[in-house]
PDB file of C-alpha atoms in Angstrom:
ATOM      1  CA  UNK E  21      92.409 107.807 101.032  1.00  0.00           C
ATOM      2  CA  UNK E  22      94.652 106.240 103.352  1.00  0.00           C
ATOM      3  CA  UNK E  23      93.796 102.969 105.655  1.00  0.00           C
ATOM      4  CA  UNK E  24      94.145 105.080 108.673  1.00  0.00           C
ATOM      5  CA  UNK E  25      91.801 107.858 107.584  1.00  0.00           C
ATOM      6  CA  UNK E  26      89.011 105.102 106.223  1.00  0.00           C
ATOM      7  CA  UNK E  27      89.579 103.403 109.869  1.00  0.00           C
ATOM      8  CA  UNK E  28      88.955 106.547 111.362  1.00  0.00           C
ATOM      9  CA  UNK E  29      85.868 107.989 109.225  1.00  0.00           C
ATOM     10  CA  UNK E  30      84.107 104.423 109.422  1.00  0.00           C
ATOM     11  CA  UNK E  31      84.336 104.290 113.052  1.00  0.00           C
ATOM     12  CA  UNK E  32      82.905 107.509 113.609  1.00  0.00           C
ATOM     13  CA  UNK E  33      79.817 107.334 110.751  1.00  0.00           C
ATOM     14  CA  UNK E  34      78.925 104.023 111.714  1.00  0.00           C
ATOM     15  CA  UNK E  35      77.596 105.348 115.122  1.00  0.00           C
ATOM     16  CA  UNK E  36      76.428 108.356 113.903  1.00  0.00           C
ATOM     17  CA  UNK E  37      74.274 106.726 111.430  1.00  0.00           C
ATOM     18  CA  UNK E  38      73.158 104.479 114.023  1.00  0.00           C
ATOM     19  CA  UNK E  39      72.087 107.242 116.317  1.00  0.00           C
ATOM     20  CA  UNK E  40      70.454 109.065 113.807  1.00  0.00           C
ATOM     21  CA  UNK E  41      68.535 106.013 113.073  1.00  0.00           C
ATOM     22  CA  UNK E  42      67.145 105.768 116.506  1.00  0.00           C
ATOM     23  CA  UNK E  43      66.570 109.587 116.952  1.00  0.00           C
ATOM     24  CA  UNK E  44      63.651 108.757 114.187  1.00  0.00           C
ATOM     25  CA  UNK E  45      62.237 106.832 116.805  1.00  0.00           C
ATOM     26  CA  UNK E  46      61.011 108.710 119.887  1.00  0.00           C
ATOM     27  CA  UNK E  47      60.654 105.682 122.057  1.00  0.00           C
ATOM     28  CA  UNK E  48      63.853 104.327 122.510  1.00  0.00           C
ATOM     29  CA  UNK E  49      66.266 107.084 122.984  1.00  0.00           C
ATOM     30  CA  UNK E  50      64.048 107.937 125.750  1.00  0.00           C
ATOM     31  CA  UNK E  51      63.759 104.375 127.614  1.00  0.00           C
ATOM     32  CA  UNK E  52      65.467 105.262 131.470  1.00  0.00           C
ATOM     33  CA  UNK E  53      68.226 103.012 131.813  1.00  0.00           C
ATOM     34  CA  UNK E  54      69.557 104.682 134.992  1.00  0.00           C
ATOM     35  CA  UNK E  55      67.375 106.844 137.473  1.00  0.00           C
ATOM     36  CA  UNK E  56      67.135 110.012 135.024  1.00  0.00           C
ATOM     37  CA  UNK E  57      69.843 108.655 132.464  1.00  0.00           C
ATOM     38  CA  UNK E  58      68.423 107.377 129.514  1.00  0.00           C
ATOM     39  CA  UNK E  59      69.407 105.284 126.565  1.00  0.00           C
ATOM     40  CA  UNK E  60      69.705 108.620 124.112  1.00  0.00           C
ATOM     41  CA  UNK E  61      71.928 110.210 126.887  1.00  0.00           C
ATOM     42  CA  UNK E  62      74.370 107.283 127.050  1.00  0.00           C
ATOM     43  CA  UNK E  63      74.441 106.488 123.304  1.00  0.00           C
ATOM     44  CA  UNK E  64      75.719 110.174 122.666  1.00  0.00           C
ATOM     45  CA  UNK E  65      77.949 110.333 125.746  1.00  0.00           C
ATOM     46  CA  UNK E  66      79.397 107.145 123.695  1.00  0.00           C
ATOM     47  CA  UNK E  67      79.571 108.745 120.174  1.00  0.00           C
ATOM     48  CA  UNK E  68      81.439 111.403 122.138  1.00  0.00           C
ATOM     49  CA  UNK E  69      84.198 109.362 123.590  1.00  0.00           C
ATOM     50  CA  UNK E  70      84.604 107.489 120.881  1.00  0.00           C
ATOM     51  CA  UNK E  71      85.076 110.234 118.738  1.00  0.00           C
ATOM     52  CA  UNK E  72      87.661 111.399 121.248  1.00  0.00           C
ATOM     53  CA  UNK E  73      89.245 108.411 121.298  1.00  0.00           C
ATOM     54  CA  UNK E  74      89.743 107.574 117.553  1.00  0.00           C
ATOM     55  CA  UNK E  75      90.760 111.436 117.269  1.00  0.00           C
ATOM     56  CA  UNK E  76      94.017 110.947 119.772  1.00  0.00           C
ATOM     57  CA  UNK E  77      94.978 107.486 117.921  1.00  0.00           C
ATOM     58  CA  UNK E  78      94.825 108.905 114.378  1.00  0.00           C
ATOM     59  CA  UNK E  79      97.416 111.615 115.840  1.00  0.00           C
ATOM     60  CA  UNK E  80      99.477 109.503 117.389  1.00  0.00           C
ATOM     61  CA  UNK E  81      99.228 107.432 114.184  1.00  0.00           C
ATOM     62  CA  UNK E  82      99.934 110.405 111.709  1.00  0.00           C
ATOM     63  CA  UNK E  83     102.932 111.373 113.897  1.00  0.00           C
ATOM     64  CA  UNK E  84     104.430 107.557 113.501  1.00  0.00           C
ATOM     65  CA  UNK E  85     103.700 107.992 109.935  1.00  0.00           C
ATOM     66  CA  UNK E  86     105.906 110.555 108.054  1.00  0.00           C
ATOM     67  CA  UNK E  87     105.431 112.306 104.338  1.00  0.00           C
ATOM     68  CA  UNK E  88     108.536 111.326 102.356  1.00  0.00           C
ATOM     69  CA  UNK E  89     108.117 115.115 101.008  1.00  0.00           C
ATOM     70  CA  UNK E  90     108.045 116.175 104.740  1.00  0.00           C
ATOM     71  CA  UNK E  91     111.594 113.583 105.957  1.00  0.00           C
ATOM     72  CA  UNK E  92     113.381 114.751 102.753  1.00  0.00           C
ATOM     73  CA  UNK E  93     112.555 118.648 103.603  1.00  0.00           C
ATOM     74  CA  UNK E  94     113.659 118.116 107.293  1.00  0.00           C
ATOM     75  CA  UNK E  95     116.453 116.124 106.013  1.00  0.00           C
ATOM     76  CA  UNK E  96     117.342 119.133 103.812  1.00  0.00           C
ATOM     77  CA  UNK E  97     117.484 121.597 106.449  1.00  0.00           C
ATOM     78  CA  UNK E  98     119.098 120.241 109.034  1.00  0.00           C
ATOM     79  CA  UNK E  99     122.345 120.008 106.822  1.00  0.00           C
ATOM     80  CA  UNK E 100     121.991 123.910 105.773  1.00  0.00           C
ATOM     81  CA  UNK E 101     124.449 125.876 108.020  1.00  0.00           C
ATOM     82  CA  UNK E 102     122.429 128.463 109.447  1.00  0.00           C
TER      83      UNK E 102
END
């Protein structure tokens, strides 16, 4: 697996396991921070943007970072005479 795709998945799981943790506990998710917002509300409004996030920089990352199969191909083709 490449660094980029570890960077990503660890990122994402470590939250997720995280939340799941505290979703065994009733208590906490549900302590108000907010008026009606509570702590569950803005830990998965959280996992969500991060998730967002780290999706957008591992495309802009995988464009940056070609398949020698893939520049050899488009190097290929754009010397065929069409």
């Amino acid at each position: 697996m490449r660094r980029v795709q570890r960077t990503l998945l660890l990122v994402n799981v470590v939250p997720l396991v995280v939340g799941s943790l505290l979703s065994s506990f009733t208590d906490i998710p549900a302590i108000f921070l907010y008026r009606r917002l509570t702590l569950g509300m803005v830990w998965g409004l959280l996992q969500i943007c991060l998730f967002v996030i780290t999706a957008w920089l591992f495309e802009l990352r995988s464009q940056r970072l070609c398949d020698p199969v893939e520049v050899s191909l488009n190097s290929e083709l754009s010397q065929v005479k069409w």
